[in-house]
Amino acid sequence: VIRFPHFPPDATKVRLDRPLKHGSPLLGCRFDPYGRFLFTSGQDRTLQRFDLLTGAKTGFVGHASWVRGMAFVPQADEVTEQAAIQAGMLGFAGGWGAALAPPKALPFTVVSGDYHGKLIWWAGEADEPKPVRQVEAHNGWVRAVAASPDGRVIASCGNDGLVKLWSAANGAPVRTLTGHGCHVYNLAFHPGGDRLVSADLKGVVKDWDWRSGKLVRELDAKALHKYDAGFMADIGGARGLTFAADGSRLACCGITNVSNAFAGVGNPLVITFDWAAGKPVPLTPKEGFQGTAWGVAIHPLGLVIAGGGGSGYAIWFWWGSAAASIHALAVPASARDLALHPAGDRFAVAGADGNAYLYVLPPRG
Amino acid sequence: MQTCSYACHSADHDLSRRGFLASAALGAFGVLGVGPLGRANAAGDLAKSGKRVLIIYLGGGVSQLESWDPKPGTDTGGPFRAIPTSVPGTHISELLPHTAKQMHRLALIRGINTAEDEHNRASNLILTGRRPEPAIEYPQLGAVMARLLDSDKQTLPGHMHITPGGGSGFGKQDATFLGPRFASVTLGDGKPPADLARPGGLTSAADLEREALRKKLNARFAKSRRSAATDAYTESFDQAERVSKRADIFDVTAEDPKLADRYGRHDFGRHMLLARRLLEAGVSCVRVTHANYDTHHENFDFHIEQLGEFDRPFAAFFDDLADRGMLDSTLVICLSEFGRTPGINHLYGRDHWSKAWSIAMGGCGIKGGAVIGKTNANGTAVVDREVNAGHLFHTYLSAVGLNGTKNFHPNDRPVTIADPTAATIKEVLA
């Protein structure tokens, strides 16, 4: 288990480090397991890999539709992984000297899922990445992909209402989890390794013993859904979903209090769950904001961070279980996703303007 | 009236029912100066042909990119595929798999430029085929069709509008100078207006007596003070009488359950099945509104949901008509007030776009499989065979054997049935 960082972050000192420019509106963003790269997905149907050490950008071309789900399987051992993250922190802190050749990237696998229902496996560190394996996984959109903590299983979910498990090694189907009955928007493995949660359009969060396929319990995030009778359509879903690194908390986010679904009139909402008790705790922006929280992360030391867009573009921060945000930061574009670096000292958002934005999260004091 | 609730809340969107009722009867004739006794003496040689029209109105503005004119793989195309159809070479959005199998019965008009991006004005434009003029209010397509296609023998009002919800009733102003007889009867959620049946405590004889008195008083009043309002009032009673006598027609449970399954066991499926029953019973023009498509936010999720509901009943309707031998005599038009922007906004939405959009039509008089007009690679502009609402209006009329260049004569003034600056899209006619 990664134990970075050692000092609590100070949300009020968050600052923009740099934009990572692409040009096509972005949909998702994730750091690789070693923290060297930021991966983004865009409306141009590509993934982009930004090397945070060198600034190099590499396209992953192969999907025929949009991608939002990305999962990573490290191929190095844990000791090497920790060292790599340390190196990434150093490189980030000082910038990588032009005279110094960057270290060779450690190997890892990326699995991405698109809105045509396809999963693609890639060698994440490859100089010229090409699809390694393609699996027709879902009927309709793949909305999220996750890797089990041991790296052996990939989970995907989508608009066919299914959660599917796959062998990370060869893409073979392992198991299908049924029961949502509507679009499944997101999923995440518990860091302990035995459980998987999936969350749907209607805010039902299912907690699975994924090895047996048995449903353990359901958690209530229904505040993230509404049937808007005026527009005769459902609105909502868990747009972001994540566990704390120690597995003690789960967070999901989206939109609530919807008064006009088709204009996105509602308020961002993060719901956290104490994993043991399963009780929902709503977190809302302190200042009024109209829109959706698209991405959420839980810092290892307890800070909850969410990004979104609507009437403006913002990132919000919460400490512990306090309902009101302690700080909000305007960002340059609608934050369609948010990812926390494994070192815990920075995070990124995927901008609807075609740029990812990398932010520094300094420690207190 | 069930207006479509629009996402953008523009000032003109929400016409209140109260305001509407207050103005309905008075507004129908006033602008033209036709006066209450004006007569719309339509070209008398237009045949009463037994033809009929269904208008499916996708309220709020369906995205042409997610329906009839997909642009996959472009910066505007969104995430969906284009799928092949029963017409080789013609592709539509993957959100319409059942409709794709009916494409040999459908024609697409892909080069529409109506240059009007506000809901109510755009709706009026597409339904009347004309831009507003200060001296006249033009009747909507349904009223025109009813006026020209109604037979003397029909037992139901000739123009009905099935809305997704809201109340049912009479007194719409969509027929303007054609007169209230051709105004639509609103069927909120497919239900006939309430309280039409004779109360249980009232005998048939007493009811007839009461009605005779009402007519006598009405006639006396009309001798000296007849007005548009009194005509509309009188007509609403006549329409109510006709509807109440055919109350059975609104009961879709009388249909074969297997057929109902094919239409879909949801509101829109039920509404489309009712539309077929009404057309079969002799109603000249039925409009079914399906809502809502005003997707400024989450355009793609909402089009999955809305078109997922639309697709099966729409396709089932064509099969049903064909099975009953009605397809050749029924014109089916699927339209919106406009399309949606090729550009995708930061909320994953598409906004209003009238410069390059599409409609579909099929059945009576239409060349199945035809695709008329073309937009550029990412759908931002029409590049071939641009048409406007006037062209479409002429074409609908031509498809059912009518001539839009002929005249109505409200207040003895000739008014062409369709916009004289436009013409029929002849390539789409069978």
PDB file of C-alpha atoms in Angstrom, chain A residues 104-349:
ATOM      1  CA  LYS A 104      13.162   4.454 -18.796  1.00  0.00           C
ATOM      2  CA  ALA A 105       9.496   4.159 -18.031  1.00  0.00           C
ATOM      3  CA  LEU A 106       8.476   1.150 -15.991  1.00  0.00           C
ATOM      4  CA  PRO A 107       6.109  -1.286 -17.674  1.00  0.00           C
ATOM      5  CA  PHE A 108       2.391  -1.197 -17.076  1.00  0.00           C
ATOM      6  CA  THR A 109      -0.795  -2.137 -18.877  1.00  0.00           C
ATOM      7  CA  VAL A 110      -3.594   0.253 -19.694  1.00  0.00           C
ATOM      8  CA  VAL A 111      -7.109  -1.040 -20.350  1.00  0.00           C
ATOM      9  CA  SER A 112      -9.506   1.497 -21.838  1.00  0.00           C
ATOM     10  CA  GLY A 113     -13.208   1.146 -22.581  1.00  0.00           C
ATOM     11  CA  ASP A 114     -15.162   3.038 -25.222  1.00  0.00           C
ATOM     12  CA  TYR A 115     -18.731   4.018 -26.001  1.00  0.00           C
ATOM     13  CA  HIS A 116     -19.006   1.313 -28.651  1.00  0.00           C
ATOM     14  CA  GLY A 117     -18.612  -1.299 -25.947  1.00  0.00           C
ATOM     15  CA  LYS A 118     -15.006  -2.229 -26.670  1.00  0.00           C
ATOM     16  CA  LEU A 119     -12.096  -2.734 -24.275  1.00  0.00           C
ATOM     17  CA  ILE A 120      -8.554  -2.246 -25.541  1.00  0.00           C
ATOM     18  CA  TRP A 121      -5.388  -3.388 -23.797  1.00  0.00           C
ATOM     19  CA  TRP A 122      -2.248  -1.290 -24.348  1.00  0.00           C
ATOM     20  CA  ALA A 123       1.354  -1.367 -23.213  1.00  0.00           C
ATOM     21  CA  GLY A 124       1.205   1.866 -21.287  1.00  0.00           C
ATOM     22  CA  GLU A 125       4.899   2.704 -21.450  1.00  0.00           C
ATOM     23  CA  ALA A 126       5.361   1.860 -25.157  1.00  0.00           C
ATOM     24  CA  ASP A 127       7.064   4.438 -27.335  1.00  0.00           C
ATOM     25  CA  GLU A 128       4.608   3.782 -30.149  1.00  0.00           C
ATOM     26  CA  PRO A 129       1.551   2.328 -28.445  1.00  0.00           C
ATOM     27  CA  LYS A 130      -0.767   0.093 -30.384  1.00  0.00           C
ATOM     28  CA  PRO A 131      -3.706  -2.013 -29.253  1.00  0.00           C
ATOM     29  CA  VAL A 132      -2.462  -5.259 -27.747  1.00  0.00           C
ATOM     30  CA  ARG A 133      -5.876  -6.843 -27.335  1.00  0.00           C
ATOM     31  CA  GLN A 134      -9.427  -5.849 -28.148  1.00  0.00           C
ATOM     32  CA  VAL A 135     -12.522  -7.293 -26.525  1.00  0.00           C
ATOM     33  CA  GLU A 136     -16.139  -6.601 -27.480  1.00  0.00           C
ATOM     34  CA  ALA A 137     -17.223  -6.240 -23.890  1.00  0.00           C
ATOM     35  CA  HIS A 138     -20.612  -4.555 -23.639  1.00  0.00           C
ATOM     36  CA  ASN A 139     -23.699  -3.850 -25.675  1.00  0.00           C
ATOM     37  CA  GLY A 140     -23.521  -0.067 -25.645  1.00  0.00           C
ATOM     38  CA  TRP A 141     -21.261   2.275 -23.784  1.00  0.00           C
ATOM     39  CA  VAL A 142     -18.492   1.134 -21.497  1.00  0.00           C
ATOM     40  CA  ARG A 143     -18.666   3.794 -18.839  1.00  0.00           C
ATOM     41  CA  ALA A 144     -15.937   2.704 -16.449  1.00  0.00           C
ATOM     42  CA  VAL A 145     -13.056   0.270 -16.122  1.00  0.00           C
ATOM     43  CA  ALA A 146     -11.112  -0.748 -13.015  1.00  0.00           C
ATOM     44  CA  ALA A 147      -8.263  -3.109 -12.172  1.00  0.00           C
ATOM     45  CA  SER A 148      -8.259  -5.326  -9.115  1.00  0.00           C
ATOM     46  CA  PRO A 149      -5.582  -4.490  -6.528  1.00  0.00           C
ATOM     47  CA  ASP A 150      -3.664  -7.653  -7.393  1.00  0.00           C
ATOM     48  CA  GLY A 151      -3.743  -6.721 -11.057  1.00  0.00           C
ATOM     49  CA  ARG A 152      -5.285  -9.994 -12.161  1.00  0.00           C
ATOM     50  CA  VAL A 153      -8.807  -8.897 -12.992  1.00  0.00           C
ATOM     51  CA  ILE A 154     -10.271  -6.057 -15.002  1.00  0.00           C
ATOM     52  CA  ALA A 155     -13.843  -4.951 -14.303  1.00  0.00           C
ATOM     53  CA  SER A 156     -15.990  -2.992 -16.723  1.00  0.00           C
ATOM     54  CA  CYS A 157     -19.533  -1.671 -16.662  1.00  0.00           C
ATOM     55  CA  GLY A 158     -21.876   0.021 -19.056  1.00  0.00           C
ATOM     56  CA  ASN A 159     -25.193   0.823 -20.558  1.00  0.00           C
ATOM     57  CA  ASP A 160     -26.203  -2.808 -20.892  1.00  0.00           C
ATOM     58  CA  GLY A 161     -26.687  -2.759 -17.126  1.00  0.00           C
ATOM     59  CA  LEU A 162     -23.928  -5.279 -16.575  1.00  0.00           C
ATOM     60  CA  VAL A 163     -20.709  -5.465 -14.628  1.00  0.00           C
ATOM     61  CA  LYS A 164     -18.214  -7.773 -16.290  1.00  0.00           C
ATOM     62  CA  LEU A 165     -14.946  -9.221 -15.051  1.00  0.00           C
ATOM     63  CA  TRP A 166     -12.079 -10.122 -17.352  1.00  0.00           C
ATOM     64  CA  SER A 167      -8.694 -11.711 -17.035  1.00  0.00           C
ATOM     65  CA  ALA A 168      -6.165  -8.892 -17.081  1.00  0.00           C
ATOM     66  CA  ALA A 169      -3.627 -11.283 -18.557  1.00  0.00           C
ATOM     67  CA  ASN A 170      -5.551 -12.461 -21.595  1.00  0.00           C
ATOM     68  CA  GLY A 171      -8.918 -10.704 -21.709  1.00  0.00           C
ATOM     69  CA  ALA A 172     -10.909 -13.866 -21.132  1.00  0.00           C
ATOM     70  CA  PRO A 173     -14.313 -13.379 -19.487  1.00  0.00           C
ATOM     71  CA  VAL A 174     -14.339 -14.314 -15.814  1.00  0.00           C
ATOM     72  CA  ARG A 175     -17.786 -13.440 -14.545  1.00  0.00           C
ATOM     73  CA  THR A 176     -20.801 -11.212 -15.182  1.00  0.00           C
ATOM     74  CA  LEU A 177     -22.571  -9.482 -12.326  1.00  0.00           C
ATOM     75  CA  THR A 178     -26.221  -8.714 -12.988  1.00  0.00           C
ATOM     76  CA  GLY A 179     -28.939  -6.863 -11.181  1.00  0.00           C
ATOM     77  CA  HIS A 180     -28.599  -3.153 -11.755  1.00  0.00           C
ATOM     78  CA  GLY A 181     -31.471  -2.898 -14.201  1.00  0.00           C
ATOM     79  CA  CYS A 182     -30.272   0.380 -15.691  1.00  0.00           C
ATOM     80  CA  HIS A 183     -27.091   1.967 -17.001  1.00  0.00           C
ATOM     81  CA  VAL A 184     -24.121   1.246 -14.751  1.00  0.00           C
ATOM     82  CA  TYR A 185     -22.083   4.412 -14.532  1.00  0.00           C
ATOM     83  CA  ASN A 186     -19.078   3.547 -12.464  1.00  0.00           C
ATOM     84  CA  LEU A 187     -17.168   0.957 -10.518  1.00  0.00           C
ATOM     85  CA  ALA A 188     -14.129   0.535  -8.272  1.00  0.00           C
ATOM     86  CA  PHE A 189     -12.354  -2.296  -6.482  1.00  0.00           C
ATOM     87  CA  HIS A 190     -11.965  -2.000  -2.760  1.00  0.00           C
ATOM     88  CA  PRO A 191      -8.237  -1.756  -1.945  1.00  0.00           C
ATOM     89  CA  GLY A 192      -8.598  -4.810   0.304  1.00  0.00           C
ATOM     90  CA  GLY A 193      -9.042  -6.858  -2.825  1.00  0.00           C
ATOM     91  CA  ASP A 194     -12.192  -8.861  -2.135  1.00  0.00           C
ATOM     92  CA  ARG A 195     -14.949  -6.439  -2.959  1.00  0.00           C
ATOM     93  CA  LEU A 196     -16.066  -4.445  -5.928  1.00  0.00           C
ATOM     94  CA  VAL A 197     -18.627  -1.649  -5.951  1.00  0.00           C
ATOM     95  CA  SER A 198     -20.674  -0.582  -8.944  1.00  0.00           C
ATOM     96  CA  ALA A 199     -22.981   2.407  -9.114  1.00  0.00           C
ATOM     97  CA  ASP A 200     -25.784   3.097 -11.559  1.00  0.00           C
ATOM     98  CA  LEU A 201     -27.881   5.877 -13.041  1.00  0.00           C
ATOM     99  CA  LYS A 202     -30.367   5.679 -10.193  1.00  0.00           C
ATOM    100  CA  GLY A 203     -27.783   6.029  -7.472  1.00  0.00           C
ATOM    101  CA  VAL A 204     -27.842   2.412  -6.393  1.00  0.00           C
ATOM    102  CA  VAL A 205     -24.365   1.348  -5.269  1.00  0.00           C
ATOM    103  CA  LYS A 206     -23.898  -2.404  -5.190  1.00  0.00           C
ATOM    104  CA  ASP A 207     -21.189  -3.958  -3.049  1.00  0.00           C
ATOM    105  CA  TRP A 208     -20.123  -7.271  -4.550  1.00  0.00           C
ATOM    106  CA  ASP A 209     -17.987 -10.153  -3.356  1.00  0.00           C
ATOM    107  CA  TRP A 210     -16.680 -10.305  -6.869  1.00  0.00           C
ATOM    108  CA  ARG A 211     -14.961 -13.654  -6.549  1.00  0.00           C
ATOM    109  CA  SER A 212     -18.215 -15.424  -5.738  1.00  0.00           C
ATOM    110  CA  GLY A 213     -20.426 -13.003  -7.636  1.00  0.00           C
ATOM    111  CA  LYS A 214     -22.628 -12.514  -4.584  1.00  0.00           C
ATOM    112  CA  LEU A 215     -24.154  -9.182  -3.775  1.00  0.00           C
ATOM    113  CA  VAL A 216     -23.129  -8.266  -0.223  1.00  0.00           C
ATOM    114  CA  ARG A 217     -25.183  -5.090   0.262  1.00  0.00           C
ATOM    115  CA  GLU A 218     -26.456  -1.949  -1.389  1.00  0.00           C
ATOM    116  CA  LEU A 219     -25.473   1.577  -0.482  1.00  0.00           C
ATOM    117  CA  ASP A 220     -27.767   4.520  -1.017  1.00  0.00           C
ATOM    118  CA  ALA A 221     -26.613   7.285  -3.356  1.00  0.00           C
ATOM    119  CA  LYS A 222     -30.078   7.895  -4.751  1.00  0.00           C
ATOM    120  CA  ALA A 223     -29.689  11.618  -4.141  1.00  0.00           C
ATOM    121  CA  LEU A 224     -27.646  11.512  -7.349  1.00  0.00           C
ATOM    122  CA  HIS A 225     -30.690  10.613  -9.448  1.00  0.00           C
ATOM    123  CA  LYS A 226     -33.977  12.142 -10.445  1.00  0.00           C
ATOM    124  CA  TYR A 227     -36.655  11.346 -12.971  1.00  0.00           C
ATOM    125  CA  ASP A 228     -37.458  14.773 -14.334  1.00  0.00           C
ATOM    126  CA  ALA A 229     -41.156  14.571 -15.127  1.00  0.00           C
ATOM    127  CA  GLY A 230     -41.064  17.878 -16.959  1.00  0.00           C
ATOM    128  CA  PHE A 231     -38.574  16.566 -19.449  1.00  0.00           C
ATOM    129  CA  MET A 232     -39.613  12.952 -19.136  1.00  0.00           C
ATOM    130  CA  ALA A 233     -36.121  11.634 -18.649  1.00  0.00           C
ATOM    131  CA  ASP A 234     -33.775  10.313 -16.005  1.00  0.00           C
ATOM    132  CA  ILE A 235     -30.872  12.454 -14.925  1.00  0.00           C
ATOM    133  CA  GLY A 236     -27.983  11.623 -12.643  1.00  0.00           C
ATOM    134  CA  GLY A 237     -25.720   8.717 -11.973  1.00  0.00           C
ATOM    135  CA  ALA A 238     -22.429   8.310 -10.178  1.00  0.00           C
ATOM    136  CA  ARG A 239     -20.161  10.293 -12.480  1.00  0.00           C
ATOM    137  CA  GLY A 240     -17.133   9.765 -10.283  1.00  0.00           C
ATOM    138  CA  LEU A 241     -16.408   6.898  -7.883  1.00  0.00           C
ATOM    139  CA  THR A 242     -13.330   6.181  -5.807  1.00  0.00           C
ATOM    140  CA  PHE A 243     -12.055   4.564  -2.638  1.00  0.00           C
ATOM    141  CA  ALA A 244      -9.635   6.040  -0.174  1.00  0.00           C
ATOM    142  CA  ALA A 245      -6.298   4.255  -0.533  1.00  0.00           C
ATOM    143  CA  ASP A 246      -6.750   2.535   2.837  1.00  0.00           C
ATOM    144  CA  GLY A 247     -10.247   1.428   1.934  1.00  0.00           C
ATOM    145  CA  SER A 248     -11.906   3.222   4.828  1.00  0.00           C
ATOM    146  CA  ARG A 249     -14.115   5.456   2.694  1.00  0.00           C
ATOM    147  CA  LEU A 250     -15.905   5.378  -0.612  1.00  0.00           C
ATOM    148  CA  ALA A 251     -16.926   8.521  -2.501  1.00  0.00           C
ATOM    149  CA  CYS A 252     -19.185   9.054  -5.481  1.00  0.00           C
ATOM    150  CA  CYS A 253     -20.299  12.277  -7.113  1.00  0.00           C
ATOM    151  CA  GLY A 254     -22.736  13.764  -9.591  1.00  0.00           C
ATOM    152  CA  ILE A 255     -25.667  16.143  -9.654  1.00  0.00           C
ATOM    153  CA  THR A 256     -28.572  16.558  -7.235  1.00  0.00           C
ATOM    154  CA  ASN A 257     -31.523  18.911  -6.660  1.00  0.00           C
ATOM    155  CA  VAL A 258     -32.223  18.892 -10.385  1.00  0.00           C
ATOM    156  CA  SER A 259     -34.879  21.366 -11.442  1.00  0.00           C
ATOM    157  CA  ASN A 260     -34.157  21.316 -15.159  1.00  0.00           C
ATOM    158  CA  ALA A 261     -32.502  18.176 -16.415  1.00  0.00           C
ATOM    159  CA  PHE A 262     -31.974  19.327 -19.954  1.00  0.00           C
ATOM    160  CA  ALA A 263     -30.162  22.499 -18.953  1.00  0.00           C
ATOM    161  CA  GLY A 264     -28.223  20.839 -16.168  1.00  0.00           C
ATOM    162  CA  VAL A 265     -29.825  22.947 -13.458  1.00  0.00           C
ATOM    163  CA  GLY A 266     -28.962  21.284 -10.183  1.00  0.00           C
ATOM    164  CA  ASN A 267     -26.149  21.207  -7.678  1.00  0.00           C
ATOM    165  CA  PRO A 268     -22.956  19.181  -7.461  1.00  0.00           C
ATOM    166  CA  LEU A 269     -22.963  16.533  -4.788  1.00  0.00           C
ATOM    167  CA  VAL A 270     -20.345  14.203  -3.357  1.00  0.00           C
ATOM    168  CA  ILE A 271     -21.539  11.333  -1.222  1.00  0.00           C
ATOM    169  CA  THR A 272     -19.005   9.589   0.959  1.00  0.00           C
ATOM    170  CA  PHE A 273     -19.556   6.333   2.798  1.00  0.00           C
ATOM    171  CA  ASP A 274     -17.749   5.028   5.791  1.00  0.00           C
ATOM    172  CA  TRP A 275     -16.954   1.651   4.312  1.00  0.00           C
ATOM    173  CA  ALA A 276     -17.728  -0.363   7.418  1.00  0.00           C
ATOM    174  CA  ALA A 277     -20.999   1.333   8.292  1.00  0.00           C
ATOM    175  CA  GLY A 278     -22.155   2.134   4.782  1.00  0.00           C
ATOM    176  CA  LYS A 279     -23.918   5.291   5.836  1.00  0.00           C
ATOM    177  CA  PRO A 280     -24.001   8.096   3.235  1.00  0.00           C
ATOM    178  CA  VAL A 281     -22.577  11.497   4.099  1.00  0.00           C
ATOM    179  CA  PRO A 282     -23.369  14.259   1.617  1.00  0.00           C
ATOM    180  CA  LEU A 283     -20.732  16.868   0.797  1.00  0.00           C
ATOM    181  CA  THR A 284     -21.735  20.018  -1.028  1.00  0.00           C
ATOM    182  CA  PRO A 285     -19.999  23.184  -2.185  1.00  0.00           C
ATOM    183  CA  LYS A 286     -20.251  25.865   0.460  1.00  0.00           C
ATOM    184  CA  GLU A 287     -20.921  28.531  -2.113  1.00  0.00           C
ATOM    185  CA  GLY A 288     -23.859  28.127  -4.451  1.00  0.00           C
ATOM    186  CA  PHE A 289     -22.965  26.391  -7.676  1.00  0.00           C
ATOM    187  CA  GLN A 290     -25.132  25.048 -10.438  1.00  0.00           C
ATOM    188  CA  GLY A 291     -23.874  22.001 -12.255  1.00  0.00           C
ATOM    189  CA  THR A 292     -22.363  18.556 -11.921  1.00  0.00           C
ATOM    190  CA  ALA A 293     -19.402  17.107 -10.043  1.00  0.00           C
ATOM    191  CA  TRP A 294     -17.778  14.891 -12.655  1.00  0.00           C
ATOM    192  CA  GLY A 295     -14.801  13.527 -10.773  1.00  0.00           C
ATOM    193  CA  VAL A 296     -13.820  12.861  -7.175  1.00  0.00           C
ATOM    194  CA  ALA A 297     -10.742  11.721  -5.283  1.00  0.00           C
ATOM    195  CA  ILE A 298      -9.934  11.001  -1.649  1.00  0.00           C
ATOM    196  CA  HIS A 299      -6.499  12.036  -0.492  1.00  0.00           C
ATOM    197  CA  PRO A 300      -4.781   9.437   1.707  1.00  0.00           C
ATOM    198  CA  LEU A 301      -4.878  11.863   4.604  1.00  0.00           C
ATOM    199  CA  GLY A 302      -8.584  12.580   4.333  1.00  0.00           C
ATOM    200  CA  LEU A 303      -9.042  15.524   1.990  1.00  0.00           C
ATOM    201  CA  VAL A 304     -11.886  14.983  -0.491  1.00  0.00           C
ATOM    202  CA  ILE A 305     -11.476  16.730  -3.848  1.00  0.00           C
ATOM    203  CA  ALA A 306     -14.089  17.002  -6.582  1.00  0.00           C
ATOM    204  CA  GLY A 307     -14.197  18.832  -9.879  1.00  0.00           C
ATOM    205  CA  GLY A 308     -17.075  19.832 -12.089  1.00  0.00           C
ATOM    206  CA  GLY A 309     -18.777  22.320 -14.284  1.00  0.00           C
ATOM    207  CA  GLY A 310     -22.031  24.078 -14.972  1.00  0.00           C
ATOM    208  CA  SER A 311     -22.614  27.717 -14.203  1.00  0.00           C
ATOM    209  CA  GLY A 312     -18.842  27.911 -13.733  1.00  0.00           C
ATOM    210  CA  TYR A 313     -15.877  25.581 -13.590  1.00  0.00           C
ATOM    211  CA  ALA A 314     -14.605  24.618 -10.167  1.00  0.00           C
ATOM    212  CA  ILE A 315     -12.788  22.271  -7.843  1.00  0.00           C
ATOM    213  CA  TRP A 316     -14.022  21.840  -4.289  1.00  0.00           C
ATOM    214  CA  PHE A 317     -12.292  20.533  -1.154  1.00  0.00           C
ATOM    215  CA  TRP A 318     -13.726  18.963   1.982  1.00  0.00           C
ATOM    216  CA  TRP A 319     -12.081  17.759   5.170  1.00  0.00           C
ATOM    217  CA  GLY A 320     -13.347  14.663   6.870  1.00  0.00           C
ATOM    218  CA  SER A 321     -17.092  14.368   6.963  1.00  0.00           C
ATOM    219  CA  ALA A 322     -17.906  18.078   7.236  1.00  0.00           C
ATOM    220  CA  ALA A 323     -20.727  18.685   4.798  1.00  0.00           C
ATOM    221  CA  ALA A 324     -19.636  22.089   3.514  1.00  0.00           C
ATOM    222  CA  SER A 325     -16.559  22.541   1.404  1.00  0.00           C
ATOM    223  CA  ILE A 326     -13.616  24.300   3.012  1.00  0.00           C
ATOM    224  CA  HIS A 327     -12.364  25.789  -0.209  1.00  0.00           C
ATOM    225  CA  ALA A 328     -13.264  26.174  -3.850  1.00  0.00           C
ATOM    226  CA  LEU A 329     -11.013  26.950  -6.744  1.00  0.00           C
ATOM    227  CA  ALA A 330     -12.104  28.260 -10.109  1.00  0.00           C
ATOM    228  CA  VAL A 331     -10.563  26.309 -12.973  1.00  0.00           C
ATOM    229  CA  PRO A 332     -10.180  27.347 -16.626  1.00  0.00           C
ATOM    230  CA  ALA A 333     -12.622  24.818 -18.048  1.00  0.00           C
ATOM    231  CA  SER A 334     -15.381  22.463 -17.091  1.00  0.00           C
ATOM    232  CA  ALA A 335     -13.640  19.695 -15.132  1.00  0.00           C
ATOM    233  CA  ARG A 336     -15.024  16.534 -16.682  1.00  0.00           C
ATOM    234  CA  ASP A 337     -12.888  14.259 -14.553  1.00  0.00           C
ATOM    235  CA  LEU A 338     -10.408  14.478 -11.716  1.00  0.00           C
ATOM    236  CA  ALA A 339      -7.485  12.240 -10.767  1.00  0.00           C
ATOM    237  CA  LEU A 340      -5.178  12.259  -7.758  1.00  0.00           C
ATOM    238  CA  HIS A 341      -1.501  11.521  -8.288  1.00  0.00           C
ATOM    239  CA  PRO A 342      -0.343   8.404  -6.402  1.00  0.00           C
ATOM    240  CA  ALA A 343       2.117  10.552  -4.470  1.00  0.00           C
ATOM    241  CA  GLY A 344      -0.763  12.651  -3.219  1.00  0.00           C
ATOM    242  CA  ASP A 345       1.018  15.907  -3.951  1.00  0.00           C
ATOM    243  CA  ARG A 346      -0.835  16.880  -7.107  1.00  0.00           C
ATOM    244  CA  PHE A 347      -3.974  16.201  -9.025  1.00  0.00           C
ATOM    245  CA  ALA A 348      -5.290  16.788 -12.516  1.00  0.00           C
ATOM    246  CA  VAL A 349      -8.576  17.637 -14.151  1.00  0.00           C
TER     247      VAL A 349
END
